[in-house]
Amino acid sequence: MKITKLELFKVPPRWLFLKIETDEGISGWGEPVVEGKADTVHAAVTEMSDYLIGKDPMRIEDIFQVLYRGGFYRGGPILSSAISGIEQALWDIKGKFYNAPVYDLLGGACRDRTRVYCWIGGDRPSDVGEAAKRQVEAGFTAVKMNATEEMHYIDSHVKVEAAIARIAAIREAVGQDIGIGIDFHGRVHKSMAKILVKELEPYRPMFIEEPVLPENNEALREIARYTSCPIATGERMYTRWGFKELLAQGIVDIIQPDLSHAGGILETRKIAAMAEAYDVAVAPHCPLGPIALASCLQLDTCSPNAFIQEQSLGIHYNQGSDLLDYLKDPSVFAYKDGFVANLTGPGLGIEVNEEKVREMAAIGHSWKNPVWRQEDGTVAEW
């Protein structure tokens, strides 16, 4: 079997889909994208396609090694995301060839279903108590919210009190049994993060996510002294080489690699295995589309330390299209009692509605994240 064609589709709300075709009529789908840089990743995949045409799609590890190591410059969000989407599509092809879900080719299932959580509150969180209550009534057992809007290096305690009030409202609305993930989104600098994590601890967060930017991961050791809440990070880290020092330092409890950024399914399985050896949990990052989510669930199903899965249904970014719009059978992602059943279909376990993809690709998108500024005019982290 040989790869004959790669085709890319930039579809709303902010995604990039890839279809790889073969000379045996088996095709696979992947999701290579950096949010806000879809055209840049599109160009990277196109450059890599020169190598892929005519190659055997079953040799996934060899193709990964060439795409990653064959260039003098490697890693980072653009190149790693391009490889990730290609790799997902190759696994989709391989699973369809063997008529098996990807997790069966990676050791088989170690669970029957995967717990999922949903987003509430948006970029500038408000009315989160009622929003959390609605999601619990819809059957979810965990939610995640942004902790705060922009924060300066040293900022007002009014913002700290506002963040505390929001999570207090959620706890009051949903009780003690519901998991609450609090995403700092890298918006908070070390000095304010220490204050926030200490003040939020009484509300028993499920985890504190990205309390500082990944380039400041050395600060996590100090922040951890101020809380017993699990600390999570990793959505902006790439390949196992990007995670090895963080794991060796022993300063995080949960890693959150993104299967459309970190190197794909097998690379993230290797990262998960590294984490397991350090007694660290995995909660893959996925505010993306259905192909990325299917890839995550394939990983979750065969990774014993994967404990919960992010998914983007109803997330505030999904304006114009949502997670289920591009699937022939949206019921594969049916959430029951806060869980989603294993995807048992071949490959990634989903059927992409190609007609819908082509229709929406004609519309496309030009999604960019907002640029925020502090009151003094300096640029703030979004």
XYZ file of N, CA, C and O in Angstrom, residues 72-183:
448
model
N 16.935 19.479 10.113
C 17.902 19.967 11.098
C 17.188 20.673 12.243
O 17.563 20.554 13.399
N 16.113 21.446 11.917
C 15.303 22.096 12.934
C 14.081 21.242 13.211
O 13.422 20.768 12.272
N 13.775 21.041 14.469
C 12.706 20.104 14.825
C 11.952 20.591 16.054
O 12.396 21.466 16.777
N 10.793 19.978 16.258
C 10.006 20.281 17.445
C 9.247 21.589 17.317
O 9.125 22.177 16.243
N 8.714 22.043 18.447
C 7.942 23.274 18.472
C 6.516 23.058 18.020
O 6.158 21.983 17.522
N 5.652 24.064 18.189
C 4.231 23.874 17.913
C 3.894 23.597 16.453
O 3.049 22.756 16.161
N 4.544 24.273 15.509
C 4.153 24.132 14.109
C 4.570 22.773 13.554
O 3.740 22.005 13.041
N 5.844 22.449 13.634
C 6.313 21.182 13.067
C 5.712 19.988 13.798
O 5.303 19.006 13.172
N 5.630 20.064 15.125
C 5.070 18.935 15.881
C 3.588 18.745 15.576
O 3.098 17.619 15.519
N 2.857 19.837 15.376
C 1.430 19.726 15.074
C 1.209 19.170 13.676
O 0.281 18.378 13.452
N 2.033 19.573 12.729
C 1.935 19.015 11.382
C 2.158 17.504 11.417
O 1.394 16.726 10.818
N 3.188 17.065 12.125
C 3.464 15.629 12.256
C 2.319 14.931 12.970
O 1.922 13.815 12.596
N 1.754 15.576 13.981
C 0.680 14.961 14.776
C -0.511 14.593 13.898
O -1.055 13.490 13.980
N -0.966 15.537 13.066
C -2.118 15.264 12.218
C -1.846 14.193 11.194
O -2.707 13.356 10.897
N -0.635 14.205 10.637
C -0.245 13.156 9.690
C -0.264 11.799 10.381
O -0.795 10.818 9.861
N 0.316 11.747 11.569
C 0.406 10.490 12.316
C -0.975 9.953 12.675
O -1.233 8.743 12.582
N -1.891 10.819 13.086
C -3.261 10.388 13.377
C -3.900 9.745 12.150
O -4.546 8.688 12.247
N -3.728 10.374 10.988
C -4.317 9.840 9.760
C -3.714 8.486 9.395
O -4.416 7.591 8.896
N -2.416 8.305 9.644
C -1.782 7.016 9.355
C -2.336 5.919 10.267
O -2.554 4.779 9.824
N -2.569 6.239 11.545
C -3.177 5.254 12.445
C -4.604 4.933 12.018
O -5.052 3.780 12.127
N -5.316 5.934 11.535
C -6.675 5.697 11.035
C -6.643 4.706 9.872
O -7.463 3.779 9.800
N -5.683 4.875 8.968
C -5.522 3.949 7.842
C -5.167 2.551 8.347
O -5.748 1.544 7.905
N -4.223 2.477 9.262
C -3.762 1.171 9.753
C -4.887 0.419 10.457
O -5.068 -0.795 10.268
N -5.653 1.130 11.277
C -6.770 0.493 11.959
C -7.822 -0.006 10.988
O -8.388 -1.097 11.166
N -8.091 0.778 9.949
C -9.063 0.347 8.942
C -8.543 -0.863 8.165
O -9.320 -1.755 7.801
N -7.255 -0.907 7.904
C -6.668 -2.056 7.201
C -6.855 -3.343 8.007
O -7.209 -4.388 7.458
N -6.633 -3.267 9.317
C -6.770 -4.445 10.171
C -8.173 -4.588 10.766
O -8.422 -5.522 11.544
N -9.073 -3.664 10.425
C -10.451 -3.669 10.946
C -10.457 -3.705 12.475
O -11.175 -4.488 13.108
N -9.656 -2.804 13.059
C -9.522 -2.755 14.523
C -9.374 -1.307 14.958
O -8.789 -0.485 14.246
N -9.891 -0.966 16.141
C -9.615 0.375 16.679
C -8.130 0.514 16.983
O -7.430 -0.474 17.249
N -7.648 1.747 16.962
C -6.225 1.991 17.171
C -5.754 1.429 18.502
O -4.662 0.853 18.598
N -6.571 1.549 19.547
C -6.112 1.078 20.861
C -5.834 -0.425 20.867
O -4.993 -0.890 21.639
N -6.511 -1.185 20.000
C -6.220 -2.612 19.910
C -4.830 -2.871 19.332
O -4.229 -3.928 19.591
N -4.335 -1.930 18.537
C -2.998 -2.070 17.952
C -1.920 -1.533 18.885
O -0.734 -1.673 18.596
N -2.336 -0.934 20.000
C -1.387 -0.369 20.969
C -1.458 -1.096 22.309
O -1.136 -0.530 23.350
N -1.890 -2.357 22.294
C -1.920 -3.149 23.520
C -3.297 -3.515 24.005
O -3.439 -4.337 24.911
N -4.325 -2.889 23.420
C -5.683 -3.230 23.813
C -6.217 -2.354 24.930
O -5.482 -1.612 25.583
N -7.516 -2.455 25.143
C -8.194 -1.616 26.132
C -7.816 -1.999 27.552
O -7.675 -3.184 27.876
N -7.663 -0.992 28.403
C -7.495 -1.229 29.844
C -8.656 -0.618 30.621
O -8.638 -0.624 31.851
N -9.665 -0.093 29.898
C -10.867 0.443 30.529
C -12.033 0.279 29.565
O -11.835 0.049 28.367
N -13.242 0.398 30.077
C -14.446 0.262 29.265
C -15.012 1.602 28.825
O -15.776 1.687 27.863
N -14.665 2.662 29.535
C -15.176 3.994 29.235
C -14.225 5.019 29.816
O -13.406 4.700 30.693
N -14.347 6.253 29.332
C -13.444 7.325 29.752
C -14.258 8.487 30.298
O -15.221 8.940 29.669
N -13.878 8.977 31.465
C -14.543 10.138 32.043
C -14.193 11.392 31.233
O -13.046 11.549 30.766
N -15.164 12.273 31.068
C -14.958 13.508 30.311
C -15.397 14.706 31.146
O -16.193 14.575 32.073
N -14.852 15.872 30.803
C -15.336 17.102 31.430
C -15.668 18.124 30.350
O -15.273 17.983 29.194
N -16.405 19.157 30.745
C -16.805 20.197 29.802
C -16.391 21.559 30.337
O -16.142 21.733 31.533
N -16.340 22.520 29.438
C -15.951 23.884 29.774
C -17.155 24.699 30.229
O -18.266 24.515 29.738
N -16.892 25.638 31.112
C -17.890 26.645 31.489
C -17.187 27.993 31.589
O -15.974 28.056 31.821
N -17.919 29.059 31.378
C -17.440 30.378 31.774
C -16.764 31.239 30.736
O -16.749 32.453 30.879
N -16.162 30.663 29.703
C -15.528 31.481 28.675
C -14.210 32.089 29.107
O -13.669 31.800 30.173
N -13.661 32.957 28.219
C -12.367 33.574 28.487
C -12.408 34.515 29.680
O -11.448 34.643 30.429
N -13.515 35.236 29.831
C -13.701 36.111 30.987
C -14.853 35.534 31.798
O -16.010 35.879 31.575
N -14.542 34.613 32.706
C -15.580 33.784 33.319
C -16.605 34.576 34.112
O -16.279 35.498 34.851
N -17.874 34.205 33.918
C -18.975 34.802 34.681
C -20.118 33.802 34.735
O -20.194 32.887 33.908
N -21.009 33.963 35.704
C -22.181 33.090 35.866
C -21.798 31.612 35.861
O -22.531 30.764 35.331
N -20.652 31.288 36.459
C -20.165 29.917 36.388
C -20.952 28.970 37.287
O -21.029 27.767 37.012
N -21.522 29.468 38.353
C -22.304 28.601 39.229
C -23.482 27.985 38.507
O -23.669 26.768 38.515
N -24.272 28.813 37.848
C -25.423 28.308 37.101
C -24.993 27.452 35.927
O -25.624 26.449 35.606
N -23.907 27.851 35.261
C -23.411 27.073 34.123
C -22.979 25.678 34.573
O -23.266 24.671 33.905
N -22.297 25.599 35.708
C -21.869 24.299 36.227
C -23.070 23.434 36.589
O -23.092 22.228 36.315
N -24.061 24.053 37.194
C -25.266 23.308 37.567
C -25.946 22.714 36.347
O -26.395 21.559 36.365
N -26.017 23.481 35.247
C -26.635 22.973 34.015
C -25.866 21.787 33.460
O -26.460 20.807 32.984
N -24.532 21.838 33.521
C -23.731 20.728 32.992
C -23.872 19.481 33.861
O -23.895 18.356 33.343
N -23.973 19.658 35.155
C -24.198 18.508 36.040
C -25.566 17.895 35.754
O -25.721 16.667 35.703
N -26.560 18.743 35.553
C -27.897 18.243 35.209
C -27.899 17.516 33.865
O -28.710 16.618 33.636
N -26.961 17.895 32.973
C -26.843 17.221 31.680
C -26.083 15.907 31.778
O -25.968 15.172 30.780
N -25.528 15.603 32.966
C -24.886 14.311 33.176
C -23.388 14.344 33.377
O -22.774 13.306 33.625
N -22.759 15.510 33.273
C -21.315 15.585 33.481
C -20.991 15.528 34.973
O -21.749 16.016 35.815
N -19.838 14.952 35.281
C -19.397 14.862 36.672
C -18.191 15.748 36.947
O -17.650 15.740 38.053
N -17.757 16.511 35.948
C -16.617 17.409 36.110
C -16.724 18.546 35.107
O -17.221 18.372 33.991
N -16.256 19.719 35.527
C -16.240 20.902 34.667
C -14.876 21.563 34.791
O -14.117 21.302 35.722
N -14.589 22.442 33.823
C -13.353 23.237 33.909
C -13.668 24.671 33.532
O -14.503 24.933 32.663
N -12.970 25.601 34.155
C -13.192 27.017 33.909
C -11.851 27.745 33.945
O -10.877 27.274 34.544
N -11.782 28.888 33.270
C -10.642 29.779 33.440
C -10.710 30.412 34.821
O -11.782 30.856 35.259
N -9.584 30.464 35.497
C -9.561 30.989 36.870
C -9.804 32.480 36.894
O -10.482 32.990 37.786
N -9.252 33.175 35.915
C -9.278 34.628 35.979
C -9.056 35.205 34.593
O -8.709 34.484 33.656
N -9.268 36.489 34.464
C -8.880 37.175 33.240
C -7.415 37.564 33.375
O -6.672 36.929 34.130
N -6.963 38.579 32.635
C -5.539 38.905 32.661
C -5.104 39.372 34.051
O -5.875 39.981 34.787
N -3.842 39.057 34.364
C -3.256 39.490 35.641
C -1.851 40.032 35.396
O -1.097 39.458 34.599
N -1.509 41.096 36.084
C -0.168 41.666 35.989
C 0.775 40.871 36.909
O 0.357 40.009 37.667
N 2.074 41.182 36.832
C 3.051 40.500 37.690
C 2.650 40.617 39.164
O 2.700 39.633 39.908
N 2.286 41.801 39.577
C 1.705 42.025 40.894
C 0.376 42.726 40.646
O 0.335 43.776 40.010
N -0.712 42.148 41.138
C -2.026 42.683 40.768
C -2.902 42.828 42.011
O -2.539 42.403 43.112
N -4.084 43.361 41.779
C -5.015 43.666 42.853
C -5.593 42.399 43.471
O -5.898 41.429 42.775
N -5.770 42.444 44.785
C -6.416 41.325 45.459
C -7.910 41.263 45.149
O -8.564 40.257 45.441
N -8.430 42.313 44.524
C -9.816 42.271 44.061
C -9.983 41.146 43.039
O -10.996 40.428 43.048
N -8.990 40.983 42.175
C -9.058 39.907 41.181
C -8.962 38.538 41.853
O -9.587 37.579 41.414
N -8.159 38.448 42.886
C -8.064 37.194 43.639
C -9.403 36.871 44.283
O -9.901 35.732 44.194
N -10.008 37.847 44.903
C -11.305 37.633 45.550
C -12.374 37.252 44.524
O -13.253 36.431 44.812
N -12.304 37.845 43.329
C -13.278 37.511 42.288
C -13.130 36.057 41.864
O -14.115 35.342 41.653
N -11.876 35.587 41.728
C -11.638 34.194 41.357
C -12.157 33.248 42.441
O -12.769 32.212 42.144
N -11.931 33.592 43.687
C -12.412 32.764 44.798
C -13.933 32.722 44.799
O -14.550 31.660 44.987
N -14.554 33.869 44.559
C -16.024 33.930 44.560
C -16.615 33.041 43.477
O -17.658 32.402 43.676
N -15.937 32.976 42.321
C -16.463 32.145 41.220
C -16.429 30.659 41.567
O -17.406 29.941 41.363
N -15.296 30.185 42.090
C -15.246 28.757 42.413
C -16.130 28.447 43.618
O -16.726 27.360 43.695
N -16.277 29.393 44.539
C -17.190 29.194 45.663
C -18.620 29.034 45.161
O -19.391 28.204 45.671
N -18.973 29.822 44.135
C -20.323 29.723 43.560
C -20.552 28.361 42.923
O -21.656 27.796 43.016
N -19.508 27.813 42.296
C -19.646 26.484 41.690
C -19.834 25.434 42.776
O -20.726 24.573 42.686
N -18.992 25.492 43.804
C -19.109 24.495 44.877
C -20.494 24.542 45.516
O -21.099 23.513 45.808
N -20.987 25.729 45.722
C -22.306 25.867 46.326
C -23.386 25.316 45.406
O -24.352 24.703 45.865
N -23.200 25.481 44.106
C -24.227 25.060 43.147
C -24.234 23.551 42.924
O -25.298 22.955 42.730
N -23.057 22.913 42.949
C -22.986 21.498 42.537
C -22.583 20.555 43.653
O -22.631 19.327 43.475
N -22.143 21.062 44.792
C -21.759 20.184 45.894
C -20.333 19.696 45.797
O -19.543 20.133 44.961
N -20.007 18.748 46.664
C -18.620 18.305 46.816
C -18.199 17.193 45.858
O -17.008 16.937 45.694
N -19.156 16.512 45.232
C -18.818 15.344 44.421
C -18.350 15.689 43.017
O -17.810 14.823 42.319
N -18.556 16.910 42.562
C -18.249 17.292 41.189
C -16.815 17.809 41.094
O -16.383 18.635 41.904
N -16.081 17.317 40.108
C -14.721 17.785 39.887
C -14.707 19.160 39.246
O -15.476 19.427 38.321
N -13.821 20.028 39.730
C -13.688 21.375 39.173
C -12.228 21.605 38.789
O -11.358 21.710 39.653
N -11.976 21.651 37.499
C -10.653 22.009 37.012
C -10.555 23.519 36.883
O -11.473 24.164 36.384
N -9.452 24.095 37.354
C -9.264 25.541 37.308
C -8.046 25.841 36.442
O -6.918 25.501 36.795
N -8.297 26.459 35.287
C -7.252 26.712 34.305
C -6.716 28.134 34.479
O -7.415 29.106 34.215
